[in-house]
Each structure stands twice: as C-alpha cells, then as structure tokens.
Amino acid sequence: MLAVRGLSVRFLLPGGVRVAAVTDVSFDVAAGECLALIGESGCGKSVLASALLGLLPGNAQSAGAARLGALDLLTADERTLARTVRGRLVGLIPQSPAAHLTPVRRVRSQVQETVAALTGVRGRAAVREAAERAAGRAAFPATHLDRHPHELSGGLAQRAATALALVGDAPLLLADEPTTGLDRDLVDHTVDELRAHVDGGEGRALLVITHDLAAAERIADRVAVMYAGRIVELADAKDFFGGPGPRHPYSRGLLRALPDREFTPIPGLPPELSDLPPGCAFAARCPRADTACAAPPPVTDGTACHHPHTREGSRDLQEGSRA
C-alpha cells in the first residue's frame, strides 16, 4: 500500500542552521495492516506525516521516495495532491484538529461538504444522513453538529476531525495523535473504529502516530519506534508489547515508563535535531552505551543498535511488569 524509502526532511533556518527532522526513514504499510509510529515529542513523527501529504513549509527540503501504488507522494505536484491524494487516497486525522476546521462554518456544513465531494452522495436529505452517520462513527454527538469549531472542546474537535477523515473511506488513513483529549472509553472507541476502517474493505491500511502506547497495543499489527528523526526499531506488535518484548534500549525505556509497568522515566533529554551526534543519538541516555556507540549503529533484525537486547533477554521486561 505505502512504501517509504530513504525519506529525509531538513529545515533551513536563519543563519544557515539545518535541522535534520527526519533522516533516512524506510518502512512499508501493507494492505490490511496498521503500523503504529511511536516516540517522544519532537522526534520527527508529525514531520514525516506532513511530508507524505505535501504539507511541509517552504523552508523544508525532502529527499527519498514514498510510493502509494504507482504514485510517488514526495514528487507529486500540488494539483495531484489536492485533487487526487488528500481525502481520496489518503485520509488525514491531523494532530491539531481545531486548526484544520473552518472557524466560521458549523461542523455540519463541513462534514456535509466533505460527503458531497468524496462520496458522490446527492440530495439534501441523503447528504445530511450520510454526514450524521460519519459523525456517529467518530462518536461525535449529532447535537453538536450545528456548533462552530470554537464551541467545541479539544476532544470534540478531535472527533470532528476523525469524522471528516473517515468520510471518503480512503485506502490509506494517516492518523496523527487521533486520541488526544479523549477519555479512555473514547480512546478505545476511536481506535476500534480506525481498525474497523482497515478491516472493513480490501486494500485499506492505517498509519497511526501516537504517544498512547495502550492505544498502539490495541490497534497495531506492527510498531515503528522513532528517535531523533530515525526509526530505531521495527517490530511485530505482539512481540513488542508482550512475548519477547522490544530489542532497542530506547524502546524498552518507553515501555518501562508506562504507569502499568515500572513507571520509570528515561533519564535525560533527546538531542537537538540541529546538533545530532555522529554516532548513536541515544547513547548519552543509554545504560548499555560504550565506545562503539560513537559510530552509527548497524541495523540488525529491524533494530538500529550496537548492543540490542536479545529476544530471550527481553523477557525480563514482562517479568518486571508482572512483579
């Protein structure tokens, strides 16, 4: 469905400063699959999503390839992206939904406009009914459809954006923090609806970007862990969250920080993307680091690390959780 190869994004700032937001990222998302992209804030996840949809600012430079079928999203022109890709081939649940809703129009008119544009439904009553069904899929209350975006809470704005993204039943759904502002019951409802989108028809896939590891565990088939602009681990979700557990020390740190695990934060802070070290970017925070980590890490079995945990040695993460 989606094949990303060597995707890099650089921002050029005043004074000649270059920010390496995304570096040499490669992954696939197959039809019928959900890939969860996780990692701390500022690691490049949302920049990656913006690159796939041609929504990068003017001071950004991208390289690599991102193929959706025969179409390379990185080289497609704005006309193709606007008329063919966004909404029709790729549905987006944005990280900041309020900024993507038109402030002077009621939510109902925005959903109905999207229904008419993407589904071919015609007739006032039919479009109205289809809009209310879309709202229901996202658990957006019909009583709030006639409100303006500024009258919505953050959670309601998130659900409105989800409703808009689901309207076109796009082959690829890109969900950037789709559970922000939602309580746990609504988180479960939302991720179940997104999963149903993938499972409800042939040739559909989901790329979800999230900080919510419980949501990722509930929905994902595979997990990609991002750190300092790079993917440091790609793993099967069942192995990552249970079974043998993750191999990269950073991935293990993310799981150990969960309240239902050890609730132990990863010490230190990520490096500045404008001043990345020449070797492993996680070395300064890693308990397993040594002099070898001054060189770029090799990638073995989907893990970019000089000293990855073995599958057998990773089991202590689950044992510690049970203890």
PDB file of C-alpha atoms in Angstrom:
ATOM      1  CA  MET A   1       0.000   0.000   0.000  1.00  0.00           C
ATOM      2  CA  LEU A   2       2.654   2.514   1.112  1.00  0.00           C
ATOM      3  CA  ALA A   3       6.391   2.071   0.574  1.00  0.00           C
ATOM      4  CA  VAL A   4       8.687   4.701   2.096  1.00  0.00           C
ATOM      5  CA  ARG A   5      12.360   4.552   1.172  1.00  0.00           C
ATOM      6  CA  GLY A   6      15.148   6.779   2.457  1.00  0.00           C
ATOM      7  CA  LEU A   7      12.825   9.626   3.455  1.00  0.00           C
ATOM      8  CA  SER A   8      14.728  12.605   4.853  1.00  0.00           C
ATOM      9  CA  VAL A   9      13.474  16.094   5.708  1.00  0.00           C
ATOM     10  CA  ARG A  10      15.698  19.072   6.502  1.00  0.00           C
ATOM     11  CA  PHE A  11      14.584  22.523   7.626  1.00  0.00           C
ATOM     12  CA  LEU A  12      16.708  25.525   6.704  1.00  0.00           C
ATOM     13  CA  LEU A  13      16.627  28.153   9.458  1.00  0.00           C
ATOM     14  CA  PRO A  14      18.022  31.707   9.528  1.00  0.00           C
ATOM     15  CA  GLY A  15      21.774  31.828   9.929  1.00  0.00           C
ATOM     16  CA  GLY A  16      22.281  28.694   7.865  1.00  0.00           C
ATOM     17  CA  VAL A  17      21.124  26.328  10.634  1.00  0.00           C
ATOM     18  CA  ARG A  18      19.943  22.954   9.293  1.00  0.00           C
ATOM     19  CA  VAL A  19      17.529  20.849  11.328  1.00  0.00           C
ATOM     20  CA  ALA A  20      17.512  17.141  10.487  1.00  0.00           C
ATOM     21  CA  ALA A  21      13.879  16.420  11.363  1.00  0.00           C
ATOM     22  CA  VAL A  22      13.687  13.058   9.552  1.00  0.00           C
ATOM     23  CA  THR A  23      16.705  11.025   8.431  1.00  0.00           C
ATOM     24  CA  ASP A  24      16.771   8.047   6.052  1.00  0.00           C
ATOM     25  CA  VAL A  25      13.453   6.556   7.137  1.00  0.00           C
ATOM     26  CA  SER A  26      12.212   3.426   5.364  1.00  0.00           C
ATOM     27  CA  PHE A  27       9.135   1.314   6.077  1.00  0.00           C
ATOM     28  CA  ASP A  28       6.148  -0.348   4.410  1.00  0.00           C
ATOM     29  CA  VAL A  29       2.474  -0.395   5.304  1.00  0.00           C
ATOM     30  CA  ALA A  30       0.681  -3.339   3.710  1.00  0.00           C
ATOM     31  CA  ALA A  31      -2.969  -3.533   2.779  1.00  0.00           C
ATOM     32  CA  GLY A  32      -4.975  -4.726   5.772  1.00  0.00           C
ATOM     33  CA  GLU A  33      -2.280  -3.560   8.188  1.00  0.00           C
ATOM     34  CA  CYS A  34      -1.928  -0.917  10.884  1.00  0.00           C
ATOM     35  CA  LEU A  35       1.564   0.407  11.572  1.00  0.00           C
ATOM     36  CA  ALA A  36       1.936   2.462  14.759  1.00  0.00           C
ATOM     37  CA  LEU A  37       4.693   5.076  14.768  1.00  0.00           C
ATOM     38  CA  ILE A  38       5.698   5.925  18.338  1.00  0.00           C
ATOM     39  CA  GLY A  39       8.348   8.004  20.099  1.00  0.00           C
ATOM     40  CA  GLU A  40       8.827  11.076  22.266  1.00  0.00           C
ATOM     41  CA  SER A  41       7.693  14.548  21.193  1.00  0.00           C
ATOM     42  CA  GLY A  42       9.991  16.238  18.713  1.00  0.00           C
ATOM     43  CA  CYS A  43      11.385  13.058  17.182  1.00  0.00           C
ATOM     44  CA  GLY A  44      10.010  13.810  13.693  1.00  0.00           C
ATOM     45  CA  LYS A  45       6.785  11.777  13.567  1.00  0.00           C
ATOM     46  CA  SER A  46       4.464  14.611  12.517  1.00  0.00           C
ATOM     47  CA  VAL A  47       7.033  15.998  10.072  1.00  0.00           C
ATOM     48  CA  LEU A  48       7.056  12.600   8.402  1.00  0.00           C
ATOM     49  CA  ALA A  49       3.253  12.712   8.111  1.00  0.00           C
ATOM     50  CA  SER A  50       3.361  16.217   6.627  1.00  0.00           C
ATOM     51  CA  ALA A  51       5.952  15.099   4.069  1.00  0.00           C
ATOM     52  CA  LEU A  52       3.695  12.274   2.893  1.00  0.00           C
ATOM     53  CA  LEU A  53       0.865  14.726   2.185  1.00  0.00           C
ATOM     54  CA  GLY A  54       2.933  17.555   0.723  1.00  0.00           C
ATOM     55  CA  LEU A  55       2.197  19.815   3.679  1.00  0.00           C
ATOM     56  CA  LEU A  56       5.737  20.822   4.597  1.00  0.00           C
ATOM     57  CA  PRO A  57       6.531  24.550   4.950  1.00  0.00           C
ATOM     58  CA  GLY A  58       8.574  26.412   2.358  1.00  0.00           C
ATOM     59  CA  ASN A  59      11.854  26.132   4.277  1.00  0.00           C
ATOM     60  CA  ALA A  60      11.766  22.320   4.192  1.00  0.00           C
ATOM     61  CA  GLN A  61      13.720  20.088   1.813  1.00  0.00           C
ATOM     62  CA  SER A  62      12.759  16.430   1.379  1.00  0.00           C
ATOM     63  CA  ALA A  63      14.502  13.506  -0.289  1.00  0.00           C
ATOM     64  CA  GLY A  64      13.781   9.834  -0.841  1.00  0.00           C
ATOM     65  CA  ALA A  65      10.594   8.218  -2.081  1.00  0.00           C
ATOM     66  CA  ALA A  66       7.127   7.457  -0.687  1.00  0.00           C
ATOM     67  CA  ARG A  67       5.111   5.376  -3.116  1.00  0.00           C
ATOM     68  CA  LEU A  68       1.375   4.904  -2.795  1.00  0.00           C
ATOM     69  CA  GLY A  69       0.814   2.394  -5.552  1.00  0.00           C
ATOM     70  CA  ALA A  70       2.488   3.885  -8.622  1.00  0.00           C
ATOM     71  CA  LEU A  71       2.364   7.455  -7.274  1.00  0.00           C
ATOM     72  CA  ASP A  72       5.374   8.980  -5.505  1.00  0.00           C
ATOM     73  CA  LEU A  73       3.908  11.307  -2.892  1.00  0.00           C
ATOM     74  CA  LEU A  74       7.165  13.232  -2.485  1.00  0.00           C
ATOM     75  CA  THR A  75       7.383  14.286  -6.134  1.00  0.00           C
ATOM     76  CA  ALA A  76       3.649  14.730  -6.854  1.00  0.00           C
ATOM     77  CA  ASP A  77       2.616  18.287  -7.738  1.00  0.00           C
ATOM     78  CA  GLU A  78       0.172  20.291  -5.643  1.00  0.00           C
ATOM     79  CA  ARG A  79      -2.698  19.777  -8.099  1.00  0.00           C
ATOM     80  CA  THR A  80      -2.346  15.990  -7.853  1.00  0.00           C
ATOM     81  CA  LEU A  81      -2.052  16.093  -4.078  1.00  0.00           C
ATOM     82  CA  ALA A  82      -5.085  18.374  -3.689  1.00  0.00           C
ATOM     83  CA  ARG A  83      -7.391  16.684  -6.198  1.00  0.00           C
ATOM     84  CA  THR A  84      -6.321  13.049  -6.080  1.00  0.00           C
ATOM     85  CA  VAL A  85      -4.433  12.283  -2.867  1.00  0.00           C
ATOM     86  CA  ARG A  86      -5.751  14.250   0.110  1.00  0.00           C
ATOM     87  CA  GLY A  87      -9.067  12.862   1.287  1.00  0.00           C
ATOM     88  CA  ARG A  88      -9.439  10.444  -1.608  1.00  0.00           C
ATOM     89  CA  LEU A  89      -6.334   8.249  -1.464  1.00  0.00           C
ATOM     90  CA  VAL A  90      -5.079   9.381   1.954  1.00  0.00           C
ATOM     91  CA  GLY A  91      -7.396  10.450   4.749  1.00  0.00           C
ATOM     92  CA  LEU A  92      -5.795  12.608   7.441  1.00  0.00           C
ATOM     93  CA  ILE A  93      -6.668  12.946  11.108  1.00  0.00           C
ATOM     94  CA  PRO A  94      -4.490  15.961  11.974  1.00  0.00           C
ATOM     95  CA  GLN A  95      -2.567  16.475  15.186  1.00  0.00           C
ATOM     96  CA  SER A  96      -4.209  19.900  15.724  1.00  0.00           C
ATOM     97  CA  PRO A  97      -7.804  19.370  14.561  1.00  0.00           C
ATOM     98  CA  ALA A  98      -9.062  22.822  15.557  1.00  0.00           C
ATOM     99  CA  ALA A  99      -6.600  24.397  13.137  1.00  0.00           C
ATOM    100  CA  HIS A 100      -7.977  22.249  10.287  1.00  0.00           C
ATOM    101  CA  LEU A 101     -11.648  23.101  10.870  1.00  0.00           C
ATOM    102  CA  THR A 102     -13.002  26.230   9.207  1.00  0.00           C
ATOM    103  CA  PRO A 103     -13.791  28.528  12.157  1.00  0.00           C
ATOM    104  CA  VAL A 104     -16.687  30.454  10.573  1.00  0.00           C
ATOM    105  CA  ARG A 105     -18.676  27.412   9.463  1.00  0.00           C
ATOM    106  CA  ARG A 106     -20.662  24.957  11.520  1.00  0.00           C
ATOM    107  CA  VAL A 107     -19.365  21.418  11.810  1.00  0.00           C
ATOM    108  CA  ARG A 108     -22.395  20.017   9.980  1.00  0.00           C
ATOM    109  CA  SER A 109     -21.747  22.061   6.837  1.00  0.00           C
ATOM    110  CA  GLN A 110     -18.103  20.970   6.790  1.00  0.00           C
ATOM    111  CA  VAL A 111     -18.956  17.284   7.116  1.00  0.00           C
ATOM    112  CA  GLN A 112     -21.728  17.553   4.526  1.00  0.00           C
ATOM    113  CA  GLU A 113     -19.420  19.328   2.094  1.00  0.00           C
ATOM    114  CA  THR A 114     -16.865  16.551   2.508  1.00  0.00           C
ATOM    115  CA  VAL A 115     -19.541  13.889   1.983  1.00  0.00           C
ATOM    116  CA  ALA A 116     -20.691  15.541  -1.252  1.00  0.00           C
ATOM    117  CA  ALA A 117     -17.121  15.964  -2.527  1.00  0.00           C
ATOM    118  CA  LEU A 118     -15.791  12.488  -1.727  1.00  0.00           C
ATOM    119  CA  THR A 119     -18.689  10.025  -1.817  1.00  0.00           C
ATOM    120  CA  GLY A 120     -20.925  11.035  -4.709  1.00  0.00           C
ATOM    121  CA  VAL A 121     -23.966  11.123  -2.422  1.00  0.00           C
ATOM    122  CA  ARG A 122     -26.502  13.602  -3.776  1.00  0.00           C
ATOM    123  CA  GLY A 123     -29.672  15.157  -2.432  1.00  0.00           C
ATOM    124  CA  ARG A 124     -30.007  17.300   0.650  1.00  0.00           C
ATOM    125  CA  ALA A 125     -31.566  14.615   2.841  1.00  0.00           C
ATOM    126  CA  ALA A 126     -29.132  11.908   1.728  1.00  0.00           C
ATOM    127  CA  VAL A 127     -26.089  14.116   2.319  1.00  0.00           C
ATOM    128  CA  ARG A 128     -27.405  15.122   5.742  1.00  0.00           C
ATOM    129  CA  GLU A 129     -27.957  11.476   6.695  1.00  0.00           C
ATOM    130  CA  ALA A 130     -24.511  10.454   5.469  1.00  0.00           C
ATOM    131  CA  ALA A 131     -22.917  13.285   7.477  1.00  0.00           C
ATOM    132  CA  GLU A 132     -24.671  12.144  10.639  1.00  0.00           C
ATOM    133  CA  ARG A 133     -23.510   8.565  10.042  1.00  0.00           C
ATOM    134  CA  ALA A 134     -19.937   9.816   9.678  1.00  0.00           C
ATOM    135  CA  ALA A 135     -20.262  11.737  12.930  1.00  0.00           C
ATOM    136  CA  GLY A 136     -21.596   8.627  14.642  1.00  0.00           C
ATOM    137  CA  ARG A 137     -18.605   6.574  13.516  1.00  0.00           C
ATOM    138  CA  ALA A 138     -16.352   9.064  15.326  1.00  0.00           C
ATOM    139  CA  ALA A 139     -18.623   9.236  18.398  1.00  0.00           C
ATOM    140  CA  PHE A 140     -19.314  12.898  17.601  1.00  0.00           C
ATOM    141  CA  PRO A 141     -22.734  13.774  19.058  1.00  0.00           C
ATOM    142  CA  ALA A 142     -25.335  14.827  16.479  1.00  0.00           C
ATOM    143  CA  THR A 143     -26.483  17.531  18.901  1.00  0.00           C
ATOM    144  CA  HIS A 144     -23.156  19.304  18.378  1.00  0.00           C
ATOM    145  CA  LEU A 145     -23.111  19.251  14.574  1.00  0.00           C
ATOM    146  CA  ASP A 146     -24.632  22.729  14.399  1.00  0.00           C
ATOM    147  CA  ARG A 147     -21.905  24.263  16.547  1.00  0.00           C
ATOM    148  CA  HIS A 148     -18.904  26.221  15.342  1.00  0.00           C
ATOM    149  CA  PRO A 149     -15.414  24.799  15.989  1.00  0.00           C
ATOM    150  CA  HIS A 150     -14.670  27.350  18.725  1.00  0.00           C
ATOM    151  CA  GLU A 151     -17.637  25.990  20.665  1.00  0.00           C
ATOM    152  CA  LEU A 152     -16.100  22.510  20.841  1.00  0.00           C
ATOM    153  CA  SER A 153     -13.802  21.081  23.476  1.00  0.00           C
ATOM    154  CA  GLY A 154     -10.475  19.672  22.356  1.00  0.00           C
ATOM    155  CA  GLY A 155     -11.874  16.154  22.471  1.00  0.00           C
ATOM    156  CA  LEU A 156     -14.924  17.093  20.395  1.00  0.00           C
ATOM    157  CA  ALA A 157     -12.731  18.850  17.833  1.00  0.00           C
ATOM    158  CA  GLN A 158     -10.665  15.663  17.624  1.00  0.00           C
ATOM    159  CA  ARG A 159     -13.786  13.604  16.977  1.00  0.00           C
ATOM    160  CA  ALA A 160     -14.981  16.068  14.319  1.00  0.00           C
ATOM    161  CA  ALA A 161     -11.653  15.732  12.520  1.00  0.00           C
ATOM    162  CA  THR A 162     -11.904  11.949  12.740  1.00  0.00           C
ATOM    163  CA  ALA A 163     -15.385  12.041  11.224  1.00  0.00           C
ATOM    164  CA  LEU A 164     -14.093  14.121   8.296  1.00  0.00           C
ATOM    165  CA  ALA A 165     -11.178  11.720   7.717  1.00  0.00           C
ATOM    166  CA  LEU A 166     -13.434   8.666   7.660  1.00  0.00           C
ATOM    167  CA  VAL A 167     -15.937  10.092   5.162  1.00  0.00           C
ATOM    168  CA  GLY A 168     -14.109   9.124   1.986  1.00  0.00           C
ATOM    169  CA  ASP A 169     -13.075   5.619   3.098  1.00  0.00           C
ATOM    170  CA  ALA A 170      -9.612   6.416   1.744  1.00  0.00           C
ATOM    171  CA  PRO A 171      -7.342   3.422   1.051  1.00  0.00           C
ATOM    172  CA  LEU A 172      -4.705   4.839   3.395  1.00  0.00           C
ATOM    173  CA  LEU A 173      -5.656   6.548   6.636  1.00  0.00           C
ATOM    174  CA  LEU A 174      -2.986   8.663   8.320  1.00  0.00           C
ATOM    175  CA  ALA A 175      -3.923   9.382  11.927  1.00  0.00           C
ATOM    176  CA  ASP A 176      -1.652  11.826  13.785  1.00  0.00           C
ATOM    177  CA  GLU A 177      -2.386  11.595  17.520  1.00  0.00           C
ATOM    178  CA  PRO A 178      -6.057  10.642  16.929  1.00  0.00           C
ATOM    179  CA  THR A 179      -6.828  10.088  20.630  1.00  0.00           C
ATOM    180  CA  THR A 180      -5.621  13.435  22.016  1.00  0.00           C
ATOM    181  CA  GLY A 181      -8.096  14.896  24.514  1.00  0.00           C
ATOM    182  CA  LEU A 182     -10.222  11.749  24.735  1.00  0.00           C
ATOM    183  CA  ASP A 183     -11.046   9.745  27.841  1.00  0.00           C
ATOM    184  CA  ARG A 184     -10.189   6.056  27.857  1.00  0.00           C
ATOM    185  CA  ASP A 185     -13.607   4.842  26.672  1.00  0.00           C
ATOM    186  CA  LEU A 186     -13.496   7.222  23.703  1.00  0.00           C
ATOM    187  CA  VAL A 187      -9.881   6.251  23.007  1.00  0.00           C
ATOM    188  CA  ASP A 188     -10.984   2.626  22.742  1.00  0.00           C
ATOM    189  CA  HIS A 189     -13.956   3.571  20.548  1.00  0.00           C
ATOM    190  CA  THR A 190     -11.769   5.648  18.234  1.00  0.00           C
ATOM    191  CA  VAL A 191      -9.026   3.076  17.757  1.00  0.00           C
ATOM    192  CA  ASP A 192     -11.636   0.341  17.245  1.00  0.00           C
ATOM    193  CA  GLU A 193     -13.300   2.461  14.533  1.00  0.00           C
ATOM    194  CA  LEU A 194      -9.946   3.082  12.861  1.00  0.00           C
ATOM    195  CA  ARG A 195      -9.226  -0.640  12.987  1.00  0.00           C
ATOM    196  CA  ALA A 196     -12.662  -1.328  11.511  1.00  0.00           C
ATOM    197  CA  HIS A 197     -11.786   1.008   8.633  1.00  0.00           C
ATOM    198  CA  VAL A 198      -8.748  -1.166   7.850  1.00  0.00           C
ATOM    199  CA  ASP A 199     -10.632  -4.430   8.239  1.00  0.00           C
ATOM    200  CA  GLY A 200     -13.838  -3.238   6.531  1.00  0.00           C
ATOM    201  CA  GLY A 201     -12.676  -3.379   2.940  1.00  0.00           C
ATOM    202  CA  GLU A 202      -9.967  -4.718   0.675  1.00  0.00           C
ATOM    203  CA  GLY A 203      -6.913  -2.602   0.060  1.00  0.00           C
ATOM    204  CA  ARG A 204      -7.050  -0.354   3.136  1.00  0.00           C
ATOM    205  CA  ALA A 205      -4.251   0.462   5.553  1.00  0.00           C
ATOM    206  CA  LEU A 206      -3.585   2.687   8.560  1.00  0.00           C
ATOM    207  CA  LEU A 207      -0.504   4.611   9.696  1.00  0.00           C
ATOM    208  CA  VAL A 208      -1.154   5.888  13.218  1.00  0.00           C
ATOM    209  CA  ILE A 209       1.190   8.273  15.017  1.00  0.00           C
ATOM    210  CA  THR A 210       0.667   8.214  18.752  1.00  0.00           C
ATOM    211  CA  HIS A 211       2.099   8.769  22.213  1.00  0.00           C
ATOM    212  CA  ASP A 212      -0.599   6.490  23.629  1.00  0.00           C
ATOM    213  CA  LEU A 213       1.116   3.109  23.833  1.00  0.00           C
ATOM    214  CA  ALA A 214      -2.040   1.453  25.152  1.00  0.00           C
ATOM    215  CA  ALA A 215      -3.866   2.591  22.018  1.00  0.00           C
ATOM    216  CA  ALA A 216      -0.975   1.383  19.863  1.00  0.00           C
ATOM    217  CA  GLU A 217      -1.079  -2.023  21.540  1.00  0.00           C
ATOM    218  CA  ARG A 218      -4.828  -2.241  20.921  1.00  0.00           C
ATOM    219  CA  ILE A 219      -4.745  -1.371  17.221  1.00  0.00           C
ATOM    220  CA  ALA A 220      -1.333  -2.067  15.676  1.00  0.00           C
ATOM    221  CA  ASP A 221      -0.028  -5.036  13.726  1.00  0.00           C
ATOM    222  CA  ARG A 222       3.495  -3.638  13.729  1.00  0.00           C
ATOM    223  CA  VAL A 223       5.310  -0.894  15.621  1.00  0.00           C
ATOM    224  CA  ALA A 224       7.941   1.554  14.373  1.00  0.00           C
ATOM    225  CA  VAL A 225       9.899   3.389  17.076  1.00  0.00           C
ATOM    226  CA  MET A 226      11.323   6.778  16.127  1.00  0.00           C
ATOM    227  CA  TYR A 227      14.108   8.616  17.928  1.00  0.00           C
ATOM    228  CA  ALA A 228      15.886  11.824  16.868  1.00  0.00           C
ATOM    229  CA  GLY A 229      14.486  11.626  13.350  1.00  0.00           C
ATOM    230  CA  ARG A 230      15.317   7.966  12.708  1.00  0.00           C
ATOM    231  CA  ILE A 231      13.431   4.708  13.051  1.00  0.00           C
ATOM    232  CA  VAL A 232      15.415   2.696  15.585  1.00  0.00           C
ATOM    233  CA  GLU A 233      13.185  -0.379  15.744  1.00  0.00           C
ATOM    234  CA  LEU A 234      10.550  -2.088  13.611  1.00  0.00           C
ATOM    235  CA  ALA A 235       8.792  -4.976  15.299  1.00  0.00           C
ATOM    236  CA  ASP A 236       5.683  -7.097  15.343  1.00  0.00           C
ATOM    237  CA  ALA A 237       3.243  -5.526  17.826  1.00  0.00           C
ATOM    238  CA  LYS A 238       2.613  -8.778  19.679  1.00  0.00           C
ATOM    239  CA  ASP A 239       6.333  -9.307  20.180  1.00  0.00           C
ATOM    240  CA  PHE A 240       6.878  -5.653  21.097  1.00  0.00           C
ATOM    241  CA  PHE A 241       4.189  -5.301  23.780  1.00  0.00           C
ATOM    242  CA  GLY A 242       4.265  -8.877  25.037  1.00  0.00           C
ATOM    243  CA  GLY A 243       6.173 -12.035  24.269  1.00  0.00           C
ATOM    244  CA  PRO A 244       9.887 -11.300  23.894  1.00  0.00           C
ATOM    245  CA  GLY A 245       9.468  -7.505  24.036  1.00  0.00           C
ATOM    246  CA  PRO A 246      11.478  -4.824  22.205  1.00  0.00           C
ATOM    247  CA  ARG A 247      15.196  -5.094  21.500  1.00  0.00           C
ATOM    248  CA  HIS A 248      16.272  -1.445  21.397  1.00  0.00           C
ATOM    249  CA  PRO A 249      17.121   0.111  24.796  1.00  0.00           C
ATOM    250  CA  TYR A 250      15.061   3.196  23.918  1.00  0.00           C
ATOM    251  CA  SER A 251      12.011   1.090  23.089  1.00  0.00           C
ATOM    252  CA  ARG A 252      12.369  -0.748  26.374  1.00  0.00           C
ATOM    253  CA  GLY A 253      12.615   2.602  28.158  1.00  0.00           C
ATOM    254  CA  LEU A 254       9.331   3.739  26.617  1.00  0.00           C
ATOM    255  CA  LEU A 255       7.571   0.642  27.932  1.00  0.00           C
ATOM    256  CA  ARG A 256       9.195   0.849  31.367  1.00  0.00           C
ATOM    257  CA  ALA A 257       7.891   4.430  31.696  1.00  0.00           C
ATOM    258  CA  LEU A 258       4.256   3.282  31.487  1.00  0.00           C
ATOM    259  CA  PRO A 259       2.259   3.534  34.751  1.00  0.00           C
ATOM    260  CA  ASP A 260       1.176  -0.116  34.483  1.00  0.00           C
ATOM    261  CA  ARG A 261       4.788  -1.236  34.044  1.00  0.00           C
ATOM    262  CA  GLU A 262       7.595   0.267  36.130  1.00  0.00           C
ATOM    263  CA  PHE A 263       6.649   3.975  35.806  1.00  0.00           C
ATOM    264  CA  THR A 264      10.345   4.808  35.436  1.00  0.00           C
ATOM    265  CA  PRO A 265      11.101   7.661  33.023  1.00  0.00           C
ATOM    266  CA  ILE A 266      14.002   7.591  30.594  1.00  0.00           C
ATOM    267  CA  PRO A 267      16.714   9.856  32.066  1.00  0.00           C
ATOM    268  CA  GLY A 268      17.919  12.901  30.151  1.00  0.00           C
ATOM    269  CA  LEU A 269      16.538  14.580  27.046  1.00  0.00           C
ATOM    270  CA  PRO A 270      16.734  13.830  23.313  1.00  0.00           C
ATOM    271  CA  PRO A 271      19.467  15.671  21.397  1.00  0.00           C
ATOM    272  CA  GLU A 272      18.743  18.811  19.403  1.00  0.00           C
ATOM    273  CA  LEU A 273      17.921  17.902  15.812  1.00  0.00           C
ATOM    274  CA  SER A 274      20.192  20.735  14.700  1.00  0.00           C
ATOM    275  CA  ASP A 275      23.160  19.219  16.558  1.00  0.00           C
ATOM    276  CA  LEU A 276      22.958  15.442  16.323  1.00  0.00           C
ATOM    277  CA  PRO A 277      25.951  13.340  17.375  1.00  0.00           C
ATOM    278  CA  PRO A 278      27.836  11.426  14.649  1.00  0.00           C
ATOM    279  CA  GLY A 279      27.091   8.055  16.241  1.00  0.00           C
ATOM    280  CA  CYS A 280      24.057   6.694  18.078  1.00  0.00           C
ATOM    281  CA  ALA A 281      21.765   9.588  19.061  1.00  0.00           C
ATOM    282  CA  PHE A 282      20.506   7.668  22.114  1.00  0.00           C
ATOM    283  CA  ALA A 283      23.966   6.862  23.520  1.00  0.00           C
ATOM    284  CA  ALA A 284      24.005   9.724  26.057  1.00  0.00           C
ATOM    285  CA  ARG A 285      20.841   8.317  27.690  1.00  0.00           C
ATOM    286  CA  CYS A 286      21.542   4.615  27.224  1.00  0.00           C
ATOM    287  CA  PRO A 287      22.682   2.311  30.059  1.00  0.00           C
ATOM    288  CA  ARG A 288      24.287  -0.061  27.539  1.00  0.00           C
ATOM    289  CA  ALA A 289      26.362   2.564  25.683  1.00  0.00           C
ATOM    290  CA  ASP A 290      30.123   2.189  25.259  1.00  0.00           C
ATOM    291  CA  THR A 291      32.826   3.478  22.911  1.00  0.00           C
ATOM    292  CA  ALA A 292      31.352   1.567  19.957  1.00  0.00           C
ATOM    293  CA  CYS A 293      28.305   3.833  20.095  1.00  0.00           C
ATOM    294  CA  ALA A 294      30.371   6.761  18.809  1.00  0.00           C
ATOM    295  CA  ALA A 295      29.845   5.205  15.353  1.00  0.00           C
ATOM    296  CA  PRO A 296      26.470   4.922  13.574  1.00  0.00           C
ATOM    297  CA  PRO A 297      24.673   1.772  14.742  1.00  0.00           C
ATOM    298  CA  PRO A 298      24.135  -1.202  12.442  1.00  0.00           C
ATOM    299  CA  VAL A 299      20.595  -2.376  11.686  1.00  0.00           C
ATOM    300  CA  THR A 300      20.011  -5.998  12.672  1.00  0.00           C
ATOM    301  CA  ASP A 301      16.628  -7.700  12.665  1.00  0.00           C
ATOM    302  CA  GLY A 302      14.877  -4.339  12.363  1.00  0.00           C
ATOM    303  CA  THR A 303      16.807  -2.754  15.245  1.00  0.00           C
ATOM    304  CA  ALA A 304      19.401   0.022  14.863  1.00  0.00           C
ATOM    305  CA  CYS A 305      21.693  -0.566  17.842  1.00  0.00           C
ATOM    306  CA  HIS A 306      25.229  -1.665  18.659  1.00  0.00           C
ATOM    307  CA  HIS A 307      24.022  -3.567  21.732  1.00  0.00           C
ATOM    308  CA  PRO A 308      20.408  -4.679  21.215  1.00  0.00           C
ATOM    309  CA  HIS A 309      18.757  -6.893  23.788  1.00  0.00           C
ATOM    310  CA  THR A 310      18.320 -10.493  22.729  1.00  0.00           C
ATOM    311  CA  ARG A 311      14.820 -11.866  22.342  1.00  0.00           C
ATOM    312  CA  GLU A 312      15.377 -14.115  25.357  1.00  0.00           C
ATOM    313  CA  GLY A 313      16.927 -11.323  27.414  1.00  0.00           C
ATOM    314  CA  SER A 314      13.978  -9.050  26.685  1.00  0.00           C
ATOM    315  CA  ARG A 315      11.609 -11.224  28.660  1.00  0.00           C
ATOM    316  CA  ASP A 316      12.654  -9.608  31.914  1.00  0.00           C
ATOM    317  CA  LEU A 317      10.638  -6.556  30.832  1.00  0.00           C
ATOM    318  CA  GLN A 318       7.410  -8.546  31.059  1.00  0.00           C
ATOM    319  CA  GLU A 319       8.549 -10.304  34.220  1.00  0.00           C
ATOM    320  CA  GLY A 320       9.316  -6.946  35.830  1.00  0.00           C
ATOM    321  CA  SER A 321       5.872  -5.735  34.837  1.00  0.00           C
ATOM    322  CA  ARG A 322       4.181  -8.709  36.461  1.00  0.00           C
ATOM    323  CA  ALA A 323       6.245  -8.243  39.605  1.00  0.00           C
TER     324      ALA A 323
END
